[in-house]
């Protein structure tokens, strides 16, 4: 099993920045894709950004140019740097990890952290 511990959410004014962190721990052989999903009230969950173990990244159109995803493979940690935040970025942000042990692969989710962008 993998445990995911998220941190960094909070309240920020429009135009401000926040940095989310998600540390994975547990009995794993490898971690492939790490990602951040978000879900705003009344909306479907969407993938905000993802990164593979090789460092290949992908972003939702709505966050391109403002958000940057990165990871520290030695620490099994993924980060989301969010700049130029807008009120529409308000959501619960959840960390996602695709990992393997032996010949099996698994998906794990963090508990979520609230990001609120408001003046």
CSV table of C-alpha atoms in Angstrom, one decimal:
chain,number,residue,atom,x,y,z
A,1,UNK,CA,0.0,0.0,0.0
A,2,UNK,CA,1.0,3.6,-0.7
A,3,UNK,CA,0.3,6.5,1.6
A,4,UNK,CA,0.1,10.0,0.1
A,5,UNK,CA,0.5,13.0,2.2
A,6,UNK,CA,-0.5,16.3,0.7
A,7,UNK,CA,0.3,19.8,1.8
A,8,UNK,CA,0.3,23.4,0.6
A,9,UNK,CA,-3.3,24.3,0.1
A,10,UNK,CA,-5.0,27.4,1.4
A,11,UNK,CA,-6.6,30.7,0.7
A,12,UNK,CA,-4.9,33.1,-1.8
A,13,UNK,CA,-5.9,36.3,-3.6
A,14,UNK,CA,-6.3,36.4,-7.3
A,15,UNK,CA,-2.9,36.7,-9.0
A,16,UNK,CA,-1.2,34.9,-6.1
A,17,UNK,CA,0.7,31.7,-5.9
A,18,UNK,CA,0.6,28.4,-4.0
A,19,UNK,CA,2.8,25.3,-4.1
A,20,UNK,CA,1.3,21.9,-3.4
A,21,UNK,CA,3.3,18.9,-2.3
A,22,UNK,CA,2.5,15.2,-2.2
A,23,UNK,CA,4.9,12.7,-0.7
A,24,UNK,CA,4.4,9.0,-1.4
A,25,UNK,CA,5.6,6.3,1.0
A,26,UNK,CA,5.1,2.6,1.3
A,27,UNK,CA,6.2,-0.7,-0.1
A,28,UNK,CA,6.6,0.1,-3.8
A,29,UNK,CA,9.0,-1.1,-6.5
A,30,UNK,CA,8.4,1.9,-8.8
A,31,UNK,CA,6.3,5.0,-9.3
A,32,UNK,CA,5.4,5.9,-12.8
A,33,UNK,CA,2.9,8.6,-13.4
A,34,UNK,CA,2.2,11.2,-10.7
A,35,UNK,CA,-0.5,13.8,-11.2
A,36,UNK,CA,-2.7,16.4,-9.6
A,37,UNK,CA,-6.5,16.3,-10.1
A,38,UNK,CA,-8.9,18.9,-9.1
A,39,UNK,CA,-12.6,19.1,-8.5
A,40,UNK,CA,-14.6,22.3,-8.1
A,41,UNK,CA,-18.0,22.4,-6.5
A,42,UNK,CA,-20.7,21.1,-8.9
A,43,UNK,CA,-18.1,20.1,-11.5
A,44,UNK,CA,-16.4,16.9,-12.6
A,45,UNK,CA,-13.0,16.1,-11.5
A,46,UNK,CA,-10.3,17.0,-14.0
A,47,UNK,CA,-6.6,16.3,-14.4
A,48,UNK,CA,-4.8,19.5,-13.9
A,49,UNK,CA,-1.3,18.2,-14.6
A,50,UNK,CA,0.7,15.0,-14.8
A,51,UNK,CA,4.3,13.9,-14.9
A,52,UNK,CA,5.9,10.6,-15.8
A,53,UNK,CA,9.0,9.1,-14.1
A,54,UNK,CA,11.0,10.3,-17.1
A,55,UNK,CA,9.8,13.8,-16.6
A,56,UNK,CA,7.3,14.1,-19.4
A,57,UNK,CA,4.5,16.5,-18.4
A,58,UNK,CA,1.0,17.2,-19.5
A,59,UNK,CA,-1.3,20.1,-18.5
A,60,UNK,CA,-5.0,20.9,-18.8
A,61,UNK,CA,-5.5,23.8,-21.3
A,62,UNK,CA,-6.9,25.9,-18.4
A,63,UNK,CA,-3.7,25.9,-16.4
A,64,UNK,CA,-1.0,25.9,-19.2
A,65,UNK,CA,1.5,28.7,-18.7
A,66,UNK,CA,0.5,29.2,-15.1
A,67,UNK,CA,1.0,25.8,-13.3
A,68,UNK,CA,4.2,23.8,-13.3
A,69,UNK,CA,4.4,20.1,-12.1
A,70,UNK,CA,7.6,18.6,-11.0
A,71,UNK,CA,8.8,15.6,-9.0
A,72,UNK,CA,11.7,14.5,-6.9
A,73,UNK,CA,12.1,10.8,-7.6
A,74,UNK,CA,14.5,10.3,-4.7
A,75,UNK,CA,11.9,11.5,-2.3
A,76,UNK,CA,8.8,10.1,-4.2
A,77,UNK,CA,7.3,13.6,-4.1
A,78,UNK,CA,5.4,15.5,-6.6
A,79,UNK,CA,4.9,19.3,-6.6
A,80,UNK,CA,2.5,21.7,-8.3
A,81,UNK,CA,3.6,25.3,-8.5
A,82,UNK,CA,0.5,27.4,-9.2
A,83,UNK,CA,1.0,31.0,-10.3
A,84,UNK,CA,-1.4,33.7,-11.5
A,85,UNK,CA,-4.2,32.0,-9.7
A,86,UNK,CA,-7.7,32.8,-10.7
A,87,UNK,CA,-11.0,32.3,-8.8
A,88,UNK,CA,-11.9,29.5,-11.2
A,89,UNK,CA,-8.9,27.6,-9.9
A,90,UNK,CA,-10.8,27.2,-6.6
A,91,UNK,CA,-11.1,23.4,-6.0
A,92,UNK,CA,-10.1,20.4,-4.0
A,93,UNK,CA,-6.8,19.3,-5.4
A,94,UNK,CA,-5.9,15.6,-5.0
A,95,UNK,CA,-2.6,13.9,-5.7
A,96,UNK,CA,-2.7,10.7,-7.8
A,97,UNK,CA,0.1,8.1,-8.2
A,98,UNK,CA,0.3,5.1,-10.5
A,99,UNK,CA,2.8,2.6,-9.0
A,100,UNK,CA,4.0,-1.0,-9.2
A,101,UNK,CA,5.0,-3.8,-6.9
A,102,UNK,CA,6.0,-7.0,-8.4
A,103,UNK,CA,4.0,-7.6,-11.6
A,104,UNK,CA,1.0,-5.7,-10.4
A,105,UNK,CA,0.2,-2.0,-10.8
A,106,UNK,CA,-2.0,0.2,-8.6
A,107,UNK,CA,-3.6,3.6,-8.4
A,108,UNK,CA,-3.6,5.6,-5.2
A,109,UNK,CA,-5.2,8.9,-4.3
A,110,UNK,CA,-4.4,11.5,-1.7
A,111,UNK,CA,-7.1,12.9,0.7
A,112,UNK,CA,-7.2,16.2,-1.1
A,113,UNK,CA,-6.3,19.7,-0.1
A,114,UNK,CA,-8.5,22.8,-0.5
A,115,UNK,CA,-7.3,25.7,-2.7
A,116,UNK,CA,-9.4,28.8,-2.5
A,117,UNK,CA,-8.7,31.8,-4.7
A,118,UNK,CA,-10.7,34.8,-3.5
A,119,UNK,CA,-10.2,38.5,-2.6
